[in-house]
Amino acid sequence: MTVYRHFVTILPALIATFLLSLPASPSTAAEISPGLHAALQHASPEQPLPIILILEAPEEVPDFVRQRGGKARASLARDLRARARAREAPVEAFLHRRGITQVQSLWLIDGLALRATPTQIAELQTLIEVRALHLDEPAEPPPVEASFAHFSPRWNITRVGAPQLWEQGYAGAGQVVAVIDTGVDLAHPLLGPRWRGGSNSWFDPFDGTSEPDDFAEGQGVAHGTAVTGVVVAGEGVGVAPAAQWIAARIFHPERATRSSHIISALQWTLDPDGDPVTDDAPAVVNGSWGINAQNSCNTVYRPAIQALKAAGIAVVFAAGNAGPQAATSESPANYAESYAVGATDSLNRIAGFSSRGPSACGGGIYPDVTAPGVSIVSTDLEGGFASVSGTSFAAPHVAGVMLLLRQAFPTAPVAEIEQALRAAAVDLGLSGPDNSFGHGLIDAPAAYDYLDFTPVPELLAPETDALVDAGEVTLAWRQKPDSFGAPVENRVLVALDADFAQPLEWVAATSAPGPERPTAAAGAAGAVLLAAGLAAAGGRRRLAMRVVPAILVAALLFACGGGGGGSDQDGNLGLVVVIEDGEAEQGGDENAEFFPTDDPQVRTLTLTGLTSGATYYWKVVAENARGSQRESEVRSFTLD
């Protein structure tokens, strides 16, 4: 009997060990994370373990979000909840039959948080509805590194160039950051007025409190309050003083934090008020924390980060304080979708504590960028201030600059803002990206210029003050792409005066090039028919024209980025010239100017029905996808 009882006692552990030894695949068993695997090895047979169960799904949450990219983010949250309920139902029924009734939905990652014994975990691993099982791991607030009072307490704000964008009118107005941390001291005079307020601006998964508060950690600093101050505090303390903040508590002064608390906070940011009609999600989420397991890739948070990014929310993480050794990255900062920030000091040296790369999730450059993180003066409890150090306080500099750029370029995708910060960063350390500084120290004005860059159109033909013999002329110019290699929209402006203020009576202004194009009826000052010649792939496009009292504006959007001339049969008329294999073929006037129409950046526009003896002025306006415009020089031509 004793042997039998002993066997019954160890049977669950034997079963669990056997199942854990099986190869994980969709047809056999769900994947067991390394953390859960280790916990199972040390757990007693009937000891409930906190776990996160990931459900099988035909499409993962980020893909689901991307396919609905046109929907409001709050509507996405509603759809994700509904999607999760359908998938969770059979698993929850199974759990209830096993006596497990305390189950939390983590719909942003297709997950459930619960407690289960090793025996129950072994059973869950065999369900076809289950894809993976993770330990619901404990987490702690990151340490605040030793600091000293800097002789210039606002040096960090100047270093990232924030005041230069303030002078241009970009201080973060209309933008919201979500700080996921210990909390925020609402009573601080530099933070209280910047809280968005209302029931959708604070999330407390522990006590359900209705307003933000904070507590001092072991180092005597209110971590979340100091982080928030670097992002939005006024009086030169924060990067984006006109922005607002919301916050979620993931660290409690007395209760343990687990991964499920953090994931529930991340999913709250997608729809803080729970109303699918309103879009109250933040522009940026700041996470100045990480899992204290260096050089590891814990993927439990990854679907949440991917989903937020797919929904257009930037996610910034502190790189960690495990330096100076190499290969000290931590999750979730080391995900490809996260934006990891290392720390520099006032001499632009990498902080000794700043975690180094490469990333344990894929081996890429880590961190992405660096920002000031040593001796940073920020807000603290009771209206006070503290000098703090750590990558925790480097990350909010990047979050703040992102808010400035989002205000300046409200239609810019998150990926473009991230790329602008990388490309415009000040290269420090080894030449090029490295695993200490990443791509370098962030530079807000340079990132602004990168996003704003629109190449000035280069006018090619006709030359200014040209005398044109024919009754038509082909305008040609070169338009380079923007910083991201994307095509730029052009508008061609034509007028009878150099100030583009002389009114003309335009009677006809719509057509595509072709042998049977409509003619223009003459107005008081003549009429002009415009046709765009696009030789790319031999294709033709119909142009929509707008008539303006003083100026004719032809809106030309070249999705392929170019267009050159062609013969009459190809739709180009008059002065069009084609250059092929070094041979020039002239279609029209023997005095036509030659321009390189084999260049995909060359664009043309043919004007016909012009008035003899008149002088016309023209210029080209370029506009990138973010609304930034540049104008070419003004040229003129006269019809003989």
XYZ file of C-alpha atoms in Angstrom:
640
model
C 0.000 0.000 0.000
C 2.865 2.372 0.839
C 4.467 1.756 -2.565
C 1.119 2.320 -4.290
C 0.533 5.586 -2.459
C 4.035 6.719 -3.298
C 3.454 5.866 -6.960
C 0.160 7.773 -6.991
C 1.931 10.732 -5.439
C 4.673 10.914 -8.055
C 2.511 9.927 -11.047
C 1.533 13.528 -12.006
C 5.160 14.612 -12.022
C 6.091 11.584 -14.125
C 3.355 12.396 -16.617
C 4.422 16.023 -16.790
C 8.057 15.052 -17.253
C 7.139 12.604 -20.004
C 5.018 15.162 -21.873
C 7.666 17.804 -21.501
C 10.163 15.463 -23.142
C 8.013 15.141 -26.242
C 8.881 17.422 -29.207
C 6.485 20.360 -29.354
C 4.602 20.599 -32.637
C 1.000 21.418 -33.652
C 0.246 17.706 -33.996
C 1.668 16.588 -30.630
C 1.997 19.102 -27.824
C 1.971 22.813 -27.152
C 5.288 24.523 -26.669
C 6.510 24.920 -23.087
C 8.552 28.075 -22.443
C 11.964 27.698 -20.770
C 10.742 29.554 -17.691
C 7.782 27.233 -17.215
C 9.925 24.192 -17.948
C 12.280 25.183 -15.102
C 9.373 25.881 -12.736
C 7.843 22.469 -13.441
C 11.107 20.746 -12.557
C 10.972 22.239 -9.060
C 7.209 22.196 -8.410
C 5.477 19.646 -6.198
C 2.816 17.566 -7.984
C -0.166 19.484 -6.653
C 1.412 22.933 -6.470
C -0.545 25.403 -8.632
C 1.718 27.448 -10.877
C 0.789 30.789 -12.444
C 0.800 30.311 -16.212
C -0.160 32.116 -19.416
C -1.770 29.917 -22.028
C -1.513 30.978 -25.683
C -4.300 29.764 -27.952
C -3.974 28.448 -31.464
C -5.379 30.845 -34.068
C -5.571 30.790 -37.880
C -4.004 34.257 -37.857
C -2.009 35.885 -35.102
C -3.207 39.070 -33.419
C -0.783 41.442 -35.250
C -1.908 40.076 -38.633
C -5.545 40.462 -37.575
C -4.857 44.094 -36.635
C -2.964 44.885 -39.844
C -5.777 43.524 -42.005
C -8.110 46.002 -40.328
C -5.718 48.908 -40.539
C -8.402 51.344 -41.630
C -10.504 50.797 -38.526
C -10.354 52.940 -35.410
C -8.126 51.438 -32.759
C -11.028 51.183 -30.301
C -12.996 49.173 -32.874
C -9.989 46.913 -33.239
C -10.054 46.293 -29.493
C -13.732 45.347 -29.694
C -13.058 42.935 -32.550
C -10.108 41.423 -30.717
C -12.230 40.840 -27.630
C -14.935 39.153 -29.690
C -12.337 37.063 -31.503
C -10.821 35.987 -28.187
C -14.169 35.007 -26.656
C -14.855 32.542 -29.472
C -11.437 30.909 -29.107
C -11.398 30.915 -25.311
C -14.792 29.222 -24.831
C -13.781 25.551 -25.396
C -10.606 25.907 -23.335
C -12.443 27.615 -20.488
C -15.015 24.800 -20.501
C -12.161 22.319 -20.173
C -10.645 24.332 -17.323
C -13.955 24.509 -15.469
C -14.250 20.731 -15.643
C -10.851 20.595 -13.952
C -11.971 22.990 -11.248
C -10.072 26.005 -12.608
C -12.441 28.971 -12.512
C -10.099 31.913 -11.917
C -9.228 32.739 -15.527
C -8.204 36.130 -16.958
C -8.551 36.942 -20.651
C -5.440 38.397 -22.289
C -7.130 39.081 -25.606
C -4.268 41.153 -27.009
C -2.058 38.051 -27.172
C -4.703 35.310 -27.688
C -4.000 34.258 -24.121
C -5.457 33.232 -20.767
C -3.861 33.727 -17.355
C -4.594 31.066 -14.719
C -3.080 28.794 -12.092
C -2.676 25.079 -12.807
C -0.877 22.093 -11.301
C 1.788 20.182 -13.220
C -0.790 17.485 -13.972
C -3.239 20.014 -15.374
C -0.463 21.698 -17.353
C 0.402 18.332 -18.883
C -3.234 17.949 -19.941
C -3.369 21.473 -21.359
C -0.261 20.771 -23.383
C -2.122 18.091 -25.341
C -5.109 20.273 -26.324
C -5.201 21.180 -29.998
C -6.550 24.621 -29.028
C -3.349 25.437 -27.117
C -0.228 26.644 -28.931
C 2.118 27.543 -26.060
C 2.356 27.691 -22.280
C 4.412 30.305 -20.437
C 5.186 30.886 -16.798
C 3.363 33.972 -15.528
C 6.665 35.321 -14.292
C 7.203 37.806 -11.475
C 8.655 41.212 -12.334
C 10.213 43.988 -10.301
C 10.689 47.705 -10.909
C 14.094 48.419 -12.446
C 16.737 49.892 -10.162
C 17.581 53.562 -10.152
C 21.333 53.880 -10.639
C 23.480 56.009 -8.372
C 23.324 59.632 -9.463
C 24.621 63.080 -8.627
C 23.329 66.584 -9.196
C 24.552 67.836 -12.562
C 25.862 71.388 -12.733
C 23.408 72.113 -15.567
C 20.120 70.454 -14.555
C 18.446 70.822 -17.978
C 21.411 69.655 -20.046
C 19.576 66.556 -21.222
C 16.669 68.453 -22.795
C 19.058 70.678 -24.729
C 21.146 67.682 -25.775
C 18.293 66.004 -27.648
C 17.377 69.303 -29.354
C 13.834 69.584 -28.013
C 13.898 73.404 -27.557
C 14.570 73.859 -31.282
C 11.319 72.084 -32.114
C 9.476 74.051 -29.424
C 10.560 77.228 -31.223
C 8.903 75.901 -34.376
C 5.653 75.362 -32.473
C 6.043 71.650 -31.745
C 5.912 70.950 -28.014
C 3.656 67.883 -28.207
C 0.247 69.556 -28.256
C -2.557 67.123 -28.994
C -0.364 64.079 -28.268
C -0.708 61.540 -25.450
C 1.864 59.218 -23.892
C 0.999 56.171 -21.792
C 3.503 55.498 -19.013
C 3.437 51.862 -17.890
C 5.232 51.904 -14.544
C 4.827 52.274 -10.760
C 2.316 55.096 -11.117
C 2.518 58.879 -11.249
C 2.199 61.487 -8.510
C -0.846 63.444 -9.634
C -0.199 66.100 -7.007
C 3.046 67.250 -8.591
C 2.463 70.774 -9.992
C 4.385 69.996 -13.191
C 2.484 66.764 -13.838
C -1.059 67.150 -12.497
C -2.172 69.714 -15.114
C -0.834 67.475 -17.879
C -2.829 64.399 -16.923
C -5.550 63.775 -19.520
C -8.023 63.007 -16.741
C -11.236 61.021 -16.679
C -11.911 57.332 -16.234
C -9.850 56.436 -19.326
C -6.530 57.819 -18.119
C -5.487 55.534 -15.245
C -5.382 51.747 -14.984
C -4.699 49.926 -11.722
C -5.022 46.127 -12.062
C -4.211 45.615 -8.386
C -6.542 47.851 -6.377
C -8.784 49.397 -9.038
C -8.069 52.932 -7.824
C -9.589 55.778 -9.821
C -6.732 58.308 -9.813
C -2.970 57.983 -10.254
C -0.585 57.879 -7.333
C 2.939 56.643 -6.843
C 5.312 55.338 -4.206
C 9.027 55.558 -3.492
C 11.053 52.469 -4.300
C 13.973 51.127 -2.313
C 16.214 53.848 -3.749
C 13.806 56.471 -2.429
C 12.646 57.632 -5.873
C 9.133 57.433 -7.319
C 10.137 55.664 -10.528
C 7.016 56.307 -12.627
C 6.823 59.938 -11.554
C 10.435 60.537 -12.607
C 9.881 58.774 -15.948
C 6.737 60.802 -16.676
C 8.523 64.034 -15.818
C 11.175 63.422 -18.475
C 8.422 63.038 -21.088
C 5.982 65.868 -20.306
C 6.923 68.044 -17.310
C 7.073 71.779 -17.881
C 9.709 74.360 -16.931
C 12.328 72.690 -19.101
C 12.207 69.376 -17.224
C 10.372 67.369 -19.905
C 10.820 66.918 -23.638
C 7.179 67.443 -24.685
C 5.639 69.881 -22.176
C 2.473 70.483 -24.214
C 1.601 66.780 -24.380
C -0.663 64.875 -21.991
C -0.067 61.637 -20.121
C -2.066 58.638 -19.038
C -0.670 55.806 -16.941
C -1.052 52.210 -15.870
C 0.363 50.715 -12.695
C 2.240 47.479 -13.207
C 4.349 47.620 -10.027
C 2.716 47.677 -6.594
C 4.402 48.648 -3.300
C 3.151 45.514 -1.519
C 1.935 43.017 -4.097
C 3.869 40.940 -6.609
C 3.756 41.899 -10.266
C 3.418 39.194 -12.906
C 3.532 39.171 -16.682
C -0.272 39.015 -16.827
C -0.509 42.385 -15.026
C 1.802 43.905 -17.619
C -0.050 42.411 -20.580
C -3.393 43.612 -19.212
C -1.907 47.128 -18.968
C -0.614 46.962 -22.536
C -3.995 45.870 -23.871
C -5.660 48.664 -21.887
C -3.646 51.206 -23.896
C -5.327 50.101 -27.129
C -8.760 51.182 -25.854
C -8.543 52.870 -22.445
C -12.253 53.684 -22.109
C -13.509 50.384 -23.526
C -15.779 52.256 -25.942
C -15.390 51.185 -29.607
C -16.827 54.516 -30.775
C -14.008 56.630 -29.344
C -10.316 56.440 -30.214
C -8.542 57.378 -26.997
C -5.366 55.332 -27.434
C -2.034 57.105 -26.860
C 0.447 57.963 -29.588
C 3.343 56.448 -27.650
C 3.707 53.845 -24.890
C 6.773 54.139 -22.638
C 8.061 51.047 -20.826
C 11.003 51.820 -18.554
C 11.316 48.249 -17.308
C 12.175 44.762 -18.515
C 12.530 41.139 -17.495
C 15.678 40.775 -15.434
C 17.082 37.885 -17.450
C 19.928 39.149 -19.608
C 20.673 37.788 -23.057
C 17.372 35.918 -23.204
C 14.387 36.225 -25.522
C 11.146 35.875 -23.574
C 8.420 36.186 -26.197
C 5.350 36.332 -23.948
C 4.904 40.080 -24.502
C 5.776 40.060 -28.186
C 2.252 39.639 -29.656
C 1.091 42.582 -27.539
C 3.917 44.819 -28.749
C 3.351 43.704 -32.342
C -0.368 44.442 -32.101
C 0.164 47.922 -30.658
C 2.677 48.718 -33.392
C 0.297 47.408 -36.061
C -2.375 49.706 -34.605
C -0.106 52.742 -35.069
C 1.165 53.095 -31.478
C 4.897 53.558 -30.932
C 6.364 51.434 -28.123
C 9.589 52.570 -26.437
C 11.546 50.474 -23.918
C 14.567 51.030 -21.708
C 17.439 48.857 -22.903
C 18.290 47.722 -19.368
C 20.984 48.375 -16.780
C 23.104 45.219 -17.097
C 26.151 46.730 -18.835
C 28.986 47.090 -19.519
C 29.191 43.440 -20.562
C 28.245 42.535 -24.114
C 25.139 40.468 -24.844
C 23.092 41.863 -21.955
C 19.875 42.684 -23.809
C 16.557 42.001 -22.109
C 12.965 41.440 -23.154
C 10.747 43.070 -24.256
C 13.226 45.761 -25.330
C 15.095 43.264 -27.522
C 12.103 42.442 -29.721
C 12.455 43.653 -33.309
C 9.168 45.552 -32.844
C 10.310 47.398 -29.707
C 12.358 50.584 -29.747
C 15.205 50.052 -27.275
C 17.029 53.011 -25.746
C 20.451 52.977 -24.119
C 21.879 55.705 -21.870
C 24.609 58.309 -22.382
C 26.085 60.900 -20.027
C 26.625 64.629 -20.471
C 29.934 63.961 -22.285
C 28.136 61.687 -24.780
C 29.830 58.605 -23.333
C 27.898 55.379 -23.079
C 26.825 54.787 -19.473
C 28.629 51.904 -17.840
C 25.332 50.347 -16.729
C 23.655 50.598 -20.156
C 22.922 47.123 -21.548
C 24.786 46.096 -24.688
C 23.862 44.050 -27.702
C 23.497 42.129 -29.828
C 19.822 41.433 -29.294
C 19.032 37.986 -27.962
C 15.918 38.047 -30.161
C 17.413 37.724 -33.618
C 20.958 39.015 -33.075
C 20.326 42.534 -34.380
C 21.871 45.828 -33.287
C 20.979 46.670 -29.680
C 19.913 49.203 -28.538
C 18.213 51.072 -31.371
C 19.409 54.492 -30.189
C 20.721 56.198 -27.086
C 19.568 59.226 -25.102
C 20.682 61.036 -21.951
C 20.342 58.763 -18.931
C 22.902 59.918 -16.356
C 22.203 62.616 -13.756
C 18.786 63.507 -15.121
C 16.775 65.959 -13.031
C 13.113 64.987 -13.010
C 9.970 65.103 -10.922
C 9.569 63.243 -7.614
C 7.028 62.871 -4.821
C 5.545 65.825 -2.908
C 6.263 68.292 -5.688
C 9.975 67.689 -5.448
C 12.751 66.791 -7.856
C 15.425 64.124 -7.950
C 18.581 63.458 -9.911
C 18.253 59.987 -11.402
C 20.254 57.696 -13.663
C 19.375 54.601 -15.657
C 18.113 53.589 -19.072
C 14.680 54.013 -17.464
C 15.220 57.749 -17.841
C 16.839 57.587 -21.279
C 13.777 55.924 -22.826
C 11.325 58.769 -22.010
C 13.536 61.212 -23.926
C 12.814 59.164 -27.044
C 9.115 58.900 -26.171
C 8.998 62.684 -25.789
C 10.724 63.364 -29.106
C 8.312 60.968 -30.796
C 5.442 63.085 -29.436
C 7.011 66.218 -30.935
C 7.407 64.509 -34.294
C 3.879 63.112 -34.197
C 2.574 66.633 -33.711
C 4.687 67.929 -36.577
C 3.844 65.023 -38.902
C 0.482 63.617 -37.754
C 0.133 61.287 -40.751
C 3.644 59.803 -40.505
C 3.552 56.067 -39.707
C 5.362 54.865 -36.598
C 7.944 53.083 -38.738
C 8.903 56.357 -40.447
C 9.335 58.181 -37.133
C 11.471 55.336 -35.824
C 13.579 55.328 -38.988
C 13.994 59.102 -38.873
C 15.360 58.893 -35.320
C 17.818 56.183 -36.340
C 18.939 57.848 -39.553
C 19.339 61.292 -37.973
C 21.054 60.130 -34.779
C 24.530 61.440 -33.940
C 26.934 58.583 -34.590
C 29.005 57.866 -31.472
C 31.508 55.153 -30.650
C 32.422 52.884 -33.533
C 31.551 54.204 -36.976
C 28.048 53.169 -37.940
C 25.525 51.262 -35.808
C 27.080 49.320 -32.947
C 25.991 47.329 -29.926
C 26.720 50.061 -27.390
C 25.224 53.247 -28.841
C 22.956 51.596 -31.392
C 22.489 54.049 -34.250
C 23.617 56.915 -32.026
C 22.343 59.744 -29.845
C 18.904 61.001 -30.836
C 18.715 64.440 -32.466
C 15.178 65.846 -32.593
C 15.806 68.666 -35.149
C 17.694 66.321 -37.472
C 14.880 63.746 -37.249
C 12.418 66.522 -38.066
C 14.454 67.473 -41.124
C 14.601 63.837 -42.218
C 10.814 63.560 -42.119
C 10.363 66.994 -43.653
C 12.779 66.417 -46.533
C 11.210 66.952 -49.922
C 13.684 67.326 -52.794
C 13.300 70.570 -54.729
C 12.200 69.802 -58.294
C 14.994 70.375 -60.808
C 13.621 72.085 -63.908
C 15.112 70.689 -67.133
C 13.309 72.188 -70.122
C 12.638 74.595 -71.586
C 15.410 76.877 -70.430
C 14.288 80.107 -68.843
C 13.390 82.897 -71.291
C 13.272 80.309 -74.083
C 11.632 81.266 -77.365
C 9.358 78.428 -78.435
C 8.411 78.175 -82.122
C 5.527 75.734 -81.911
C 2.107 76.317 -80.401
C 2.831 73.815 -77.689
C 5.630 73.082 -75.260
C 6.637 70.169 -73.077
C 7.786 71.044 -69.595
C 10.291 68.634 -68.085
C 11.729 68.369 -64.604
C 13.474 65.870 -62.376
C 11.863 64.852 -59.072
C 13.894 62.802 -56.643
C 12.172 60.654 -53.979
C 11.983 61.601 -50.313
C 14.157 60.361 -47.446
C 12.423 56.990 -47.439
C 12.764 56.472 -51.193
C 9.046 57.130 -51.639
C 7.671 59.036 -54.660
C 6.820 62.694 -54.253
C 3.677 64.385 -55.572
C 4.095 67.296 -57.994
C 1.859 70.226 -58.905
C 2.726 72.325 -61.946
C 1.739 76.001 -61.764
C 1.472 78.087 -64.958
C 0.604 81.776 -65.201
C 1.117 84.899 -67.304
C 3.033 86.727 -64.568
C 6.024 85.836 -62.419
C 4.025 86.307 -59.211
C 1.411 83.799 -60.424
C -1.318 86.329 -59.750
C -2.460 87.212 -63.317
C -5.985 85.833 -63.779
C -6.650 83.627 -66.797
C -9.952 82.283 -68.051
C -9.408 78.555 -68.338
C -12.214 76.938 -70.248
C -11.002 73.359 -70.674
C -8.610 71.632 -68.355
C -9.065 67.886 -68.360
C -7.777 65.156 -70.622
C -5.276 62.404 -71.018
C -2.800 62.445 -73.889
C -3.954 60.771 -77.052
C -4.597 61.313 -80.735
C -8.202 62.415 -80.164
C -7.793 64.777 -77.283
C -10.434 67.516 -76.810
C -9.610 71.041 -77.903
C -9.693 74.083 -75.656
C -12.182 76.846 -76.294
C -10.517 80.240 -76.226
C -11.158 82.508 -73.268
C -10.485 86.191 -72.833
C -6.796 85.559 -72.326
C -6.574 82.267 -74.178
C -6.962 78.690 -72.938
C -4.497 75.910 -72.325
C -4.977 72.166 -72.511
C -2.542 70.233 -70.291
C -1.589 66.621 -70.802
C 0.943 64.608 -68.845
C 3.237 62.383 -70.850
C 4.175 59.210 -69.003
C 6.470 56.904 -70.904
C 7.015 54.497 -67.996
C 5.966 51.026 -69.176
C 4.310 52.699 -72.131
C 1.333 53.477 -69.923
C -1.059 56.413 -69.861
C -2.812 58.038 -66.945
C -5.827 60.288 -66.778
C -5.176 63.516 -64.950
C -7.719 65.353 -62.845
C -7.270 69.106 -63.323
C -8.290 71.938 -61.030
C -9.017 75.449 -62.304
C -7.858 78.278 -60.065
C -8.754 81.902 -60.916
C -5.152 83.050 -61.100
C -3.201 79.870 -61.725
C -3.790 76.562 -63.419
C -2.723 73.788 -61.076
C -2.146 70.320 -62.483
C -2.071 67.776 -59.679
C 0.319 65.039 -60.727
C 0.792 62.030 -58.480
C 3.402 59.686 -59.902
C 3.113 56.481 -57.888
C 5.959 54.948 -59.872
C 8.091 58.043 -59.292
C 8.775 59.011 -62.865
C 7.841 59.505 -66.427
C 9.517 60.755 -69.517
C 8.694 61.641 -73.046
C 7.558 59.497 -75.938
C 6.400 59.772 -79.512
C 2.957 60.944 -80.617
C 1.801 57.337 -80.554
C 2.881 57.061 -76.931
C 0.842 60.091 -75.975
C 3.547 62.771 -75.833
C 3.211 65.703 -78.171
C 5.164 68.654 -79.492
C 8.605 68.972 -77.945
C 8.966 65.479 -76.516
C 12.341 63.820 -76.959
C 13.194 60.169 -76.332
C 16.729 59.005 -75.651
C 17.302 55.299 -76.199
C 20.693 53.607 -76.165
C 22.377 56.957 -76.664
C 20.326 57.776 -79.782
C 18.031 60.780 -79.617
C 14.726 60.725 -81.453
C 12.962 64.041 -81.711
C 9.175 64.107 -81.842
C 8.161 67.536 -83.045
C 10.015 70.803 -83.351
C 13.543 70.426 -84.703
C 14.641 73.030 -82.131
C 13.350 70.968 -79.215
C 15.546 70.689 -76.142
C 16.917 67.308 -75.193
C 16.410 65.898 -71.681
C 17.063 62.386 -70.318
C 13.659 60.750 -70.548
C 15.140 57.349 -69.727
C 15.701 58.685 -66.207
C 12.793 57.391 -64.061
C 12.919 60.604 -62.034
C 12.125 62.775 -65.071
C 8.520 63.910 -65.458
C 6.918 65.794 -68.327
C 3.838 67.879 -68.972
C 2.746 69.035 -72.460
C 0.933 72.365 -72.892
C -1.026 72.965 -76.109
C -3.260 75.731 -77.452
C -0.939 78.451 -76.169
C -1.291 82.060 -77.286
C 1.298 83.267 -79.800
C 3.499 86.077 -78.544
C 2.592 85.459 -74.897
C 5.134 84.841 -72.155
C 4.293 82.112 -69.667
C 5.804 81.477 -66.259
C 5.931 78.059 -64.644
C 7.197 76.273 -61.563
C 6.772 72.886 -59.893
C 5.684 72.278 -56.317
C 6.752 69.025 -54.630
C 4.930 67.549 -51.646
C 5.867 64.399 -49.727
C 3.450 62.016 -48.042
C 3.728 63.957 -44.774
C 2.599 67.233 -46.366
C 5.976 68.976 -46.543
C 6.353 71.138 -49.666
C 9.209 72.586 -51.682
C 9.049 74.798 -54.793
C 11.327 74.873 -57.793
C 12.747 77.996 -59.357
C 10.468 79.968 -61.695
C 11.126 79.777 -65.430
C 9.481 81.442 -68.375
C 9.058 80.804 -72.084
C 7.626 82.867 -74.906
C 5.733 81.589 -77.931
C 7.089 82.992 -81.172
